[in-house]
Structures are given as structure tokens and as C-alpha cells.
Coordinates of C-alpha atoms in Angstrom, one line a residue:
X259 CA 144.5 47.1 137.2
X260 CA 147.4 49.3 140.1
X261 CA 146.2 50.6 142.9
X262 CA 147.8 54.5 143.7
X263 CA 149.6 53.9 146.9
X264 CA 148.5 56.9 148.2
X265 CA 144.9 56.1 147.7
X266 CA 145.8 52.8 150.0
X267 CA 147.9 55.4 152.7
X268 CA 144.4 57.6 152.4
X269 CA 142.5 54.6 153.8
X270 CA 141.7 55.6 157.1
X271 CA 140.3 52.0 158.3
X272 CA 143.5 50.3 157.4
X273 CA 145.4 53.1 159.6
X274 CA 148.8 52.8 157.2
X275 CA 151.7 55.3 158.5
X276 CA 153.8 55.9 155.6
X277 CA 157.8 55.8 156.9
X278 CA 159.4 57.6 153.7
X279 CA 158.8 60.4 152.1
X280 CA 155.5 61.5 150.8
X281 CA 156.5 61.9 147.2
X282 CA 157.9 58.1 147.0
X283 CA 153.9 56.8 147.7
X284 CA 153.4 58.5 143.9
X285 CA 153.1 55.6 142.4
X286 CA 151.1 52.2 142.1
X287 CA 150.6 48.3 142.4
X288 CA 149.7 46.1 140.6
X289 CA 149.3 43.2 143.6
X290 CA 150.0 42.2 146.8
X291 CA 153.1 39.2 148.5
X292 CA 153.6 38.5 151.5
X293 CA 157.1 36.8 152.9
X294 CA 159.0 36.4 155.5
X295 CA 162.1 34.8 153.4
X296 CA 165.4 36.7 153.4
X297 CA 165.2 37.1 149.5
X298 CA 161.8 36.9 147.9
X299 CA 162.6 37.7 145.0
X300 CA 161.6 34.8 142.9
X301 CA 158.1 35.0 144.3
X302 CA 157.7 38.6 143.1
X303 CA 157.1 40.4 139.8
X304 CA 157.7 44.3 139.4
X305 CA 154.4 45.9 140.5
X306 CA 153.8 44.4 143.5
X307 CA 153.9 45.2 147.1
X308 CA 155.3 43.4 149.3
X309 CA 154.8 42.7 153.0
X310 CA 156.8 41.2 155.5
X311 CA 156.6 40.8 159.3
X312 CA 160.0 41.3 159.6
X313 CA 161.2 37.1 160.6
X314 CA 163.6 37.4 158.6
X315 CA 165.4 39.6 160.0
X316 CA 165.3 38.4 163.6
X317 CA 166.7 34.9 162.0
X318 CA 169.8 36.9 160.5
X319 CA 170.5 39.5 163.5
X320 CA 173.9 39.7 163.9
X321 CA 176.8 42.5 163.9
X322 CA 176.3 42.9 159.8
X323 CA 172.6 43.8 160.4
X324 CA 172.6 46.8 158.9
X325 CA 174.3 45.6 155.9
X326 CA 171.9 43.3 155.2
X327 CA 169.0 46.0 155.3
X328 CA 170.9 47.1 152.6
X329 CA 171.6 44.6 151.0
X330 CA 168.0 43.3 151.4
X331 CA 165.7 46.5 149.9
X332 CA 168.4 46.5 146.8
X333 CA 167.1 43.0 146.0
X334 CA 163.9 43.9 146.3
X335 CA 164.9 47.2 144.2
X336 CA 166.3 45.0 141.5
X337 CA 163.5 43.0 141.2
X338 CA 160.6 46.1 140.7
X339 CA 158.6 45.5 144.1
X340 CA 156.7 49.4 144.2
X341 CA 156.4 49.4 148.2
X342 CA 157.1 47.0 151.7
X343 CA 154.0 47.4 154.1
X344 CA 156.1 46.2 158.2
X345 CA 153.8 44.5 159.8
X346 CA 154.4 45.1 163.4
X347 CA 154.4 43.9 167.0
X348 CA 154.5 40.2 165.5
X349 CA 157.9 39.8 165.2
X350 CA 159.3 42.8 166.4
X351 CA 158.5 46.3 167.6
X352 CA 158.2 48.3 165.8
X353 CA 160.0 48.7 162.1
X354 CA 163.9 48.2 162.2
X355 CA 165.5 51.7 161.6
X356 CA 167.5 49.9 159.4
X357 CA 165.1 49.3 157.0
X358 CA 163.7 52.2 157.5
X359 CA 167.0 54.2 156.5
X360 CA 168.0 51.7 153.5
X361 CA 164.0 52.4 151.7
X362 CA 164.7 56.3 152.5
X363 CA 168.5 55.7 150.5
X364 CA 166.8 54.0 148.3
X365 CA 163.6 55.8 147.1
X366 CA 161.4 52.4 147.8
X367 CA 158.1 54.1 149.9
X368 CA 158.3 51.7 153.0
X369 CA 155.2 51.9 155.5
X370 CA 154.4 50.8 159.1
X371 CA 150.8 47.8 159.0
X372 CA 149.1 47.7 163.0
X373 CA 149.0 44.6 164.4
X374 CA 145.0 44.7 164.5
X375 CA 145.1 45.0 160.8
X376 CA 145.9 41.7 159.0
X377 CA 147.8 41.3 155.8
X378 CA 144.3 39.9 154.3
X379 CA 142.6 43.2 154.7
X380 CA 145.3 45.0 152.5
X381 CA 145.5 42.6 149.5
X382 CA 141.4 42.5 149.5
X383 CA 141.1 46.8 149.0
X384 CA 143.9 45.7 146.4
X385 CA 141.9 43.1 144.8
X386 CA 138.7 45.5 145.7
X387 CA 139.9 48.3 143.9
X388 CA 140.8 45.8 140.4
X389 CA 137.4 44.1 140.5
X390 CA 135.7 47.7 140.8
X391 CA 138.4 48.9 138.0
X392 CA 137.2 46.3 135.6
X393 CA 133.1 46.6 136.4
X394 CA 134.3 50.3 135.3
X395 CA 136.3 49.6 132.0
X396 CA 133.7 46.8 130.9
X397 CA 131.2 49.8 132.1
X398 CA 133.1 52.0 129.2
X399 CA 133.0 49.7 126.9
X400 CA 129.8 48.7 126.9
X401 CA 128.9 52.6 126.9
X402 CA 131.4 53.7 124.1
X403 CA 129.6 50.1 121.8
X404 CA 126.7 51.2 122.5
X405 CA 127.1 54.9 121.4
X406 CA 129.0 53.8 118.3
X407 CA 125.8 51.4 117.1
X408 CA 123.6 54.6 117.8
X409 CA 125.7 57.1 115.8
X410 CA 125.8 54.4 113.0
X411 CA 122.3 54.0 112.5
X412 CA 122.0 57.7 113.0
X413 CA 122.3 60.2 109.8
X414 CA 126.4 60.3 110.5
X415 CA 126.6 57.1 109.9
X416 CA 129.9 55.3 109.5
X417 CA 131.6 58.3 109.6
X418 CA 129.8 58.7 112.8
X419 CA 130.8 56.2 114.7
X420 CA 134.1 56.8 113.4
X421 CA 134.1 59.8 115.2
X422 CA 132.8 58.3 118.3
X423 CA 134.8 55.8 118.8
X424 CA 137.8 58.2 117.7
X425 CA 136.8 60.2 121.3
X426 CA 135.8 57.0 123.5
X427 CA 139.2 56.1 122.6
X428 CA 141.2 59.3 122.7
X429 CA 142.4 58.2 119.1
X430 CA 142.8 58.7 115.4
X431 CA 140.9 56.8 113.0
X432 CA 140.8 56.3 109.3
X433 CA 139.0 53.6 107.2
X434 CA 139.6 53.1 104.0
X435 CA 137.9 51.3 101.2
X436 CA 139.3 48.1 98.9
X437 CA 141.6 50.1 97.2
X438 CA 143.6 52.4 100.2
X439 CA 141.9 55.2 99.7
X440 CA 139.8 57.1 102.9
X441 CA 136.1 56.5 103.2
X442 CA 135.8 58.5 106.5
X443 CA 138.2 61.4 108.0
X444 CA 136.9 61.2 112.0
X445 CA 138.5 64.3 114.1
X446 CA 141.0 63.6 116.9
X447 CA 139.3 63.8 120.2
X448 CA 141.9 66.0 121.8
X449 CA 141.2 68.8 119.2
X450 CA 137.7 70.3 117.6
X451 CA 138.9 70.1 114.3
X452 CA 139.1 67.2 111.5
X453 CA 142.0 64.3 111.7
X454 CA 145.1 65.3 109.9
X455 CA 146.0 62.6 107.3
X456 CA 147.3 60.0 107.8
X457 CA 150.7 60.0 108.2
X458 CA 152.7 57.7 105.3
X459 CA 153.7 54.9 107.3
X460 CA 150.0 54.4 107.8
X461 CA 149.2 54.4 104.0
X462 CA 151.8 51.7 103.2
X463 CA 150.8 50.0 106.3
X464 CA 147.4 49.5 104.3
X465 CA 148.1 49.4 101.2
X466 CA 150.2 46.4 101.9
X467 CA 147.5 44.0 103.8
X468 CA 145.6 45.1 100.9
X469 CA 147.9 44.0 98.5
X470 CA 148.3 40.0 100.3
X471 CA 143.8 40.0 99.8
X472 CA 144.0 38.2 103.5
X473 CA 142.8 39.0 106.6
X474 CA 145.1 40.4 109.1
X475 CA 146.2 42.6 111.4
X476 CA 149.1 44.7 112.6
X477 CA 149.8 46.4 115.7
X478 CA 153.2 48.6 116.4
X479 CA 154.4 51.1 118.1
X480 CA 156.9 53.4 116.8
X481 CA 158.1 57.5 117.5
X482 CA 155.9 57.7 120.7
X483 CA 153.0 56.2 118.9
X484 CA 150.7 52.6 119.0
X485 CA 149.2 51.7 115.3
X486 CA 147.1 48.9 114.6
X487 CA 146.0 48.2 111.0
X488 CA 142.9 45.3 110.0
X489 CA 141.8 44.5 106.4
X490 CA 138.3 44.0 106.4
X491 CA 135.8 41.4 104.7
X492 CA 137.1 38.1 103.5
X493 CA 139.9 36.4 102.6
X494 CA 140.7 37.6 98.8
X495 CA 137.7 39.3 98.8
X496 CA 138.4 42.8 101.5
X497 CA 136.0 45.4 101.2
X498 CA 138.7 48.0 103.0
X499 CA 140.6 48.3 106.4
X500 CA 141.2 50.3 109.3
X501 CA 143.8 51.7 111.1
X502 CA 144.2 53.7 114.4
X503 CA 146.6 55.8 116.8
X504 CA 147.0 57.0 119.6
X505 CA 150.2 57.8 121.9
X506 CA 149.3 54.5 124.9
X507 CA 148.5 51.0 123.8
X508 CA 145.7 49.6 123.9
X509 CA 144.2 47.4 126.4
X510 CA 141.3 44.2 126.2
X511 CA 138.5 46.0 126.6
X512 CA 139.2 48.8 124.7
X513 CA 139.8 47.0 121.5
X514 CA 136.3 45.3 121.8
X515 CA 135.3 48.8 121.4
X516 CA 138.0 49.1 118.3
X517 CA 136.6 45.5 117.1
X518 CA 132.5 47.0 117.4
X519 CA 133.9 50.0 114.7
X520 CA 135.7 47.0 112.2
X521 CA 132.5 44.8 112.4
X522 CA 130.1 47.2 111.3
X523 CA 132.7 49.2 108.7
X524 CA 132.8 45.8 107.4
X525 CA 129.3 45.7 107.0
X526 CA 129.4 49.0 105.8
X527 CA 131.7 48.6 103.2
X528 CA 130.8 45.1 101.9
X529 CA 126.4 46.6 101.6
X530 CA 128.0 49.8 99.3
X531 CA 130.0 47.1 98.2
X532 CA 126.7 44.5 96.9
X533 CA 125.0 47.5 95.6
X534 CA 127.7 48.9 93.5
X535 CA 127.5 45.4 91.4
X536 CA 123.6 45.7 91.6
X537 CA 123.5 49.0 90.5
X538 CA 125.5 47.7 87.4
X539 CA 122.5 47.0 85.0
X540 CA 120.6 50.2 86.0
X541 CA 122.9 51.9 84.9
X542 CA 123.4 50.9 81.9
X543 CA 120.1 51.1 81.6
X544 CA 120.5 55.0 82.2
X545 CA 123.0 54.9 80.0
X546 CA 120.2 54.7 77.1
X547 CA 119.1 57.1 78.4
X548 CA 121.9 59.9 78.2
X549 CA 122.9 58.7 74.4
X550 CA 119.3 60.0 74.2
X551 CA 120.2 63.4 75.3
X552 CA 118.2 62.9 78.9
X553 CA 120.9 64.4 80.1
X554 CA 119.5 66.3 83.4
X555 CA 116.9 63.2 84.9
X556 CA 119.9 60.8 84.9
X557 CA 121.7 63.4 86.5
X558 CA 119.1 63.4 89.2
X559 CA 118.9 59.5 88.9
X560 CA 122.4 58.6 89.6
X561 CA 122.4 61.2 92.2
X562 CA 120.9 58.6 94.3
X563 CA 123.5 55.5 94.3
X564 CA 126.2 58.9 95.8
X565 CA 127.1 58.7 91.2
X566 CA 128.1 63.0 90.1
X567 CA 128.1 62.6 86.2
X568 CA 130.7 65.1 85.1
X569 CA 129.2 68.9 84.2
X570 CA 129.4 70.6 80.9
X571 CA 133.3 69.3 79.7
X572 CA 134.3 66.0 80.1
X573 CA 135.6 62.7 77.8
X574 CA 135.2 59.6 76.9
X575 CA 137.3 56.6 78.1
X576 CA 136.9 53.0 76.6
X577 CA 138.3 50.0 77.6
X578 CA 138.0 45.9 76.2
X579 CA 135.2 44.9 78.5
X580 CA 136.8 41.2 77.8
X581 CA 140.0 42.6 78.8
X582 CA 138.9 44.4 81.7
X583 CA 139.5 42.2 84.6
X584 CA 136.9 42.4 87.7
X585 CA 138.9 44.0 90.3
X586 CA 139.7 46.9 87.2
X587 CA 135.8 47.2 86.6
X588 CA 135.6 47.3 90.6
X589 CA 138.1 50.4 91.4
X590 CA 137.1 52.1 88.0
X591 CA 133.2 51.8 89.5
X592 CA 134.9 52.8 93.3
X593 CA 136.3 56.1 91.7
X594 CA 133.2 56.7 90.2
X595 CA 131.2 56.2 93.2
X596 CA 133.2 58.6 95.9
X597 CA 131.9 61.7 96.6
X598 CA 134.3 64.1 95.3
X599 CA 134.4 62.5 91.8
X600 CA 132.8 63.4 89.0
X601 CA 132.5 59.8 86.9
X602 CA 130.2 57.7 85.4
X603 CA 131.3 54.1 84.6
X604 CA 129.2 51.8 82.8
X605 CA 129.3 48.5 80.5
X606 CA 128.0 49.3 77.3
X607 CA 127.9 46.1 74.4
X608 CA 131.8 44.9 75.3
X609 CA 133.6 47.7 76.4
X610 CA 133.6 49.4 79.6
X611 CA 133.0 53.3 79.1
X612 CA 134.0 56.1 81.8
X613 CA 132.9 59.5 81.3
X614 CA 135.1 61.7 82.9
X615 CA 134.5 65.4 83.7
X616 CA 137.4 67.6 81.8
X617 CA 138.7 68.7 85.6
X618 CA 139.6 65.1 86.5
X619 CA 141.0 64.3 82.9
X620 CA 144.4 64.5 84.1
X621 CA 144.2 62.3 86.6
X622 CA 142.4 60.0 85.0
X623 CA 145.0 59.9 82.8
X624 CA 147.8 59.6 85.3
X625 CA 145.9 56.4 86.8
X626 CA 145.2 54.7 83.8
X627 CA 148.7 54.9 83.2
X628 CA 150.3 53.6 86.0
X629 CA 147.7 51.0 85.9
X630 CA 149.1 49.0 83.1
X631 CA 145.5 49.5 81.2
X632 CA 145.3 49.7 77.4
X633 CA 142.4 52.6 77.0
X634 CA 141.3 55.3 74.4
X635 CA 140.7 58.2 75.2
X636 CA 138.1 60.8 73.2
X637 CA 138.6 64.6 72.6
X638 CA 136.7 66.8 75.0
X639 CA 132.9 66.9 74.0
X640 CA 129.4 68.5 76.0
X641 CA 126.5 66.7 76.6
X642 CA 124.9 67.3 73.1
X643 CA 128.0 64.9 71.3
X644 CA 128.5 61.6 73.6
X645 CA 127.5 59.7 71.0
X646 CA 130.5 60.7 69.3
X647 CA 132.7 60.9 71.5
X648 CA 132.2 57.3 72.3
X649 CA 132.7 56.5 69.1
X650 CA 135.9 58.6 68.7
X651 CA 136.8 56.4 72.4
X652 CA 136.1 52.9 71.3
X653 CA 138.2 54.1 67.9
X654 CA 141.6 55.2 69.3
X655 CA 141.2 51.7 71.8
X656 CA 141.3 49.7 68.6
X657 CA 144.1 51.3 67.6
X658 CA 145.4 51.3 71.2
X659 CA 148.6 49.5 71.5
X660 CA 148.8 47.1 75.1
X661 CA 149.2 49.3 78.3
X662 CA 148.8 52.2 76.5
X663 CA 146.4 54.7 76.5
X664 CA 146.0 56.6 73.3
X665 CA 143.8 59.8 72.8
X666 CA 142.0 60.5 69.6
X667 CA 143.7 63.6 69.3
X668 CA 147.0 61.9 68.3
X669 CA 145.1 59.4 66.7
X670 CA 143.4 61.8 64.2
X671 CA 146.9 63.5 63.7
X672 CA 148.8 59.8 62.5
X673 CA 146.1 58.0 59.5
X674 CA 143.1 59.2 59.0
X675 CA 141.2 56.4 60.3
X676 CA 140.3 58.1 63.2
X677 CA 138.4 60.5 60.9
X678 CA 136.4 58.1 60.1
X679 CA 134.7 58.4 63.6
X680 CA 133.4 61.9 62.8
X681 CA 129.9 62.8 63.7
X682 CA 129.3 63.2 59.7
X683 CA 130.8 59.3 58.8
X684 CA 129.8 57.9 61.2
X685 CA 125.9 58.9 60.9
X686 CA 126.2 58.3 57.7
X687 CA 127.1 55.1 58.6
X688 CA 124.5 54.2 60.4
X689 CA 122.0 55.2 57.9
X690 CA 123.2 53.1 55.3
X691 CA 124.0 49.9 57.2
X692 CA 120.4 50.4 59.3
X693 CA 118.8 47.9 57.4
X694 CA 121.5 45.1 58.1
X695 CA 122.0 46.1 61.7
X696 CA 118.2 45.6 62.3
X697 CA 117.8 41.6 61.4
X698 CA 120.3 39.1 63.3
X699 CA 121.3 37.7 59.8
X700 CA 122.8 40.9 58.6
X701 CA 124.5 42.1 62.4
X702 CA 126.8 38.8 61.9
X703 CA 127.6 39.4 58.3
X704 CA 128.9 42.7 59.2
X705 CA 130.8 41.0 61.9
X706 CA 132.6 38.3 59.6
X707 CA 133.4 41.3 57.2
X708 CA 134.8 43.4 60.1
X709 CA 137.3 39.4 60.2
X710 CA 137.1 39.3 56.1
X711 CA 138.5 43.1 55.7
X712 CA 140.9 42.7 58.3
X713 CA 142.8 39.7 56.8
X714 CA 143.0 42.3 53.7
X715 CA 140.5 40.2 51.6
X716 CA 142.0 37.1 51.8
X717 CA 139.5 34.0 52.0
X718 CA 142.0 31.1 54.0
X719 CA 143.3 33.2 56.9
X720 CA 139.8 34.9 57.8
X721 CA 138.2 31.8 57.5
X722 CA 140.4 30.1 60.1
X723 CA 140.1 32.4 62.7
X724 CA 136.0 32.3 62.1
X725 CA 136.3 28.9 62.5
X726 CA 134.8 27.8 58.9
X727 CA 135.1 27.3 55.2
X728 CA 136.5 29.6 53.5
X729 CA 133.5 28.9 50.9
X730 CA 131.2 29.2 53.4
X731 CA 132.7 33.0 54.0
X732 CA 132.3 33.7 50.4
X733 CA 129.1 33.0 50.3
X734 CA 128.2 35.4 53.6
X735 CA 130.2 37.8 51.7
X736 CA 127.9 37.5 48.7
X737 CA 124.8 37.7 50.2
X738 CA 125.8 41.0 52.1
X739 CA 126.3 42.3 48.9
X740 CA 123.1 41.8 48.2
X741 CA 121.8 43.1 51.4
X742 CA 124.0 46.2 51.0
X743 CA 123.9 46.8 47.4
X744 CA 127.5 47.1 47.9
X745 CA 130.2 44.9 44.8
X746 CA 132.3 43.8 46.9
X747 CA 134.6 41.7 44.4
X748 CA 136.0 45.3 43.6
X749 CA 138.1 47.3 46.1
X750 CA 135.8 49.9 45.4
X751 CA 133.0 48.0 47.4
X752 CA 135.1 47.0 49.7
X753 CA 136.9 50.2 50.7
X754 CA 133.5 51.4 51.5
X755 CA 131.6 48.8 53.4
X756 CA 135.9 49.2 55.3
X757 CA 135.1 52.6 55.7
X758 CA 131.5 52.4 57.5
X759 CA 132.4 49.7 59.4
X760 CA 135.3 51.9 60.8
X761 CA 132.9 54.9 61.5
X762 CA 130.3 52.6 63.5
X763 CA 130.3 50.2 66.6
X764 CA 128.8 47.3 66.0
X765 CA 129.4 46.4 69.9
X766 CA 126.9 48.4 70.4
X767 CA 124.0 47.5 68.1
X768 CA 123.7 43.8 69.1
X769 CA 124.3 41.6 71.4

């Protein structure tokens, strides 16, 4: 902790007398060293105050003394010595004029230390100042930590805590979720307005560190800014990242304040992640209410979890749940939970369904495509047509090539198959097969029939895929023929069954 030379000179009890121009005392010293060596530079460091009694000048006094003063001072300046304090009446009477001239020429502060003032008094002043500054720093850090903690449990929670940290440290702070999306944008303490968006370099660092899936911390200085970016959460299960930026480097005590906010952010983000996963079963039950038309009730319920349902017009996207990685599902659910989003993501049978507000549809299409996801997308519908949209999305998914977004409109335009997902056909199919679907046996037989019909009614390849003997498959299809009153030995009977199975989603009808 540096001590200003001007404060040292102004300390009356030390009675120090400046011998060089006052402007040279506009610097600070980090510590004090005593030496009467002709070359003390091996034992001093930059920013130190050198105290001497001048013995070296007496021992080396000759006709070249003035030149020795110049070289002596030059060596000290090169070593980064901040100032010289000369103790008089110990070896010499007064301060040598040559030393005063050399210091004045070099711009090195020089002051006289009276005989009655021991060098230890000056060292103690610097030590006491360092101790006082250290205590004050600890007090400021502790106060900042307390303020951050109080803000975190108050109304503003994490955003308020980040704003307090930014104010106390005179910096800008951004908190990101596991996808690298901004969670909090606290205001810069130097401005009354909100912080600007993070610079591209910060976003790049956050994305890079999150992509490594390890706990990490990177600090660097570029373009006059000091940046610190660190990940939050455990290795392999990161929950986000935090970034700090300001004009000057962060000290050790300031880093302790940063650690407090990072810990609070980590706890908050991990709790959010745990709640999100815990809400899945509840959201699945609420989705059944949506299918029953209870939109307003569900809308109020999901707001408790920070989720906004789409408005009046939306589309449904369907993904195969078995082929969707846990990380992709997490990303979609986090996108749905953002305050500015009107998306609802929920598992329904064999599919992960995403209800997307019409205004966000273009952005989500781009996200699906950029992520290389296989997605079926319905037409835009209203809430009364939810079940129709689900069927359209599922049919589009079934026809979608890998890593492609297939829209129902294009499916209908390209083949008759898409028309089977229309409301009238689906309703007729559900009514026609209701008694079969309601029984465990019948539902299983219908799923066997799906595989059989996909193999164009060929017994051997269908039986191999199902892992049963072809005679066993024939027996099952005969039983299904009896339950549906369809002659599956004829093309017409098989075509009618295929059309009904194409119009409904068996994944929604049982487990």
C-alpha cells in the first residue's frame, strides 16, 4: 500500500525538509530501505524510499565527488527508487550540495532528515500507513460483501447483488446462464444508465469457457481494460459464467468481493436449474390441461415458474425425445424460461414439444437449424387447434430428414401423407380405434401393425425388427383384424388401417 511523499513531508513530528522542487513529491513510496553503500541498487526495489547518512560520499571524497553524485543518483533512478531521505549531522554537516544538484537535475525527490529523527520513525510511518490502508481495505471489502449478500436476499436478488458489486468495485458485471445468454445487466457505477451489452471479446471468452465444460477463470488486459471471466458450477455441469470489466486491475481484497458475488450467482443459477428440472413433471400435467382447453388457468400457473405461454397464435415444434440429448432439452427449457420469451417446452409421450409464439417463430427456426436438430414444425394455429398442431408437428417430424426442420406446409404440398394429420381425419381415426387403443393389448397390436405396414406388409423383415417369429406376427395381426373389424388380408383393409395410424400419434395414447 503506497504512502504519498507529500503526506510524509507534511507530518510535523518528523520535521522533514524538502530539498527539491515540490512537484517531485507528487509520488508515493511502497517501503523504506536504509543503506550507505555507494551502489545500493541490488538491495532496493522500484517505488522504495532510500534513507542514507552519506557515509559513502565521505569515504569516496576526492576531486570527482560531483561526478559521483550524478552517477549515484543515476543508478537510483534506473533502479526505480522513489526518493532519498538524507540524515544530517551523523556523518556530514547538512546535505551535500552536489547531491541536491544531482537530484534536482534528475527529478528525484530529496529531503533532509534531522538528527533527532531516527530512520525507524519514517519506516514506522510507512508501516503504520500500510497497516491502516490494509485494515481500511478489509473493512471496505467486508462492507461490500455484506451489502452484496443483503441485496441477494432482497427483492432484486441476483440482479441487485450484481449491481451493488459493480458500484462498490467501480466496474461492470455481466452474469450469463449455461447457454451464454445474459442473465443480469447491472448498471455501471459510473453511469446512471444500464451497462452496455458485453463486448464481443467477452461473449467469445464466455462461450469458449462454457464450451470446455470445466471450471475455469481467465484474466487479461486489452485495449486499456482489465477483464476477468470465470465459469460457475462444477466441471461437466456448468450453470453459467460471470464477467468483470474495469479500467484498472483488481486487487486481492477486491477479488474477495468478486468471489462472494460469484458464489451467490452459482447458487442462484444452480437452484434455477434444479427447479427447472423439478418442474418437468408438473408442466407435463399442465400440458394435459392445455389440451383440454384450460389455457387461462395454465397460463397463470406457469407464470409462477417464470414461463409465459404463447399468445393467440403459435406453432408447435416436435423433436424425438429418445434422440434428443439432455443438453439440448436443457437449452430448450432454459429458452422457454427466459423473461422475454413466450415459449413452452414439455415432454409428451415419445416427443419433446415446443410451443412457440408466432412472433418468435423465425428466431426459433434459425436456432433449430443452427443447432442441427431434427424438428417437425406445425402450421400457425390458435389455442382451440392445439391437438391438431401437435399431430401436424409429429407428422412433419416423421417425414423430416436428419438435422432438418420440416414444416407441415411443405409436407402437405409434397405428399398426401400430410393431409392425414387434418383435424377431421385425426378425429375419425381416434373414434374408430378408441376401443382398441384403450386396452393394453390393442395398443400393443397397433404398434406392431405400424412396423408391419412400414415394411409394406412383408412378414419376415417386420418380424425381424420386432424380434418375434413371423407366425407370431401373423397371429397378432389376425387378432387386430378381429378387434378393428378390418380385413387385413386385403389392400383396402391395410390401407384404411395405415391411414388411421398415420393420422394419430400412438405415443400420446399410452406409455
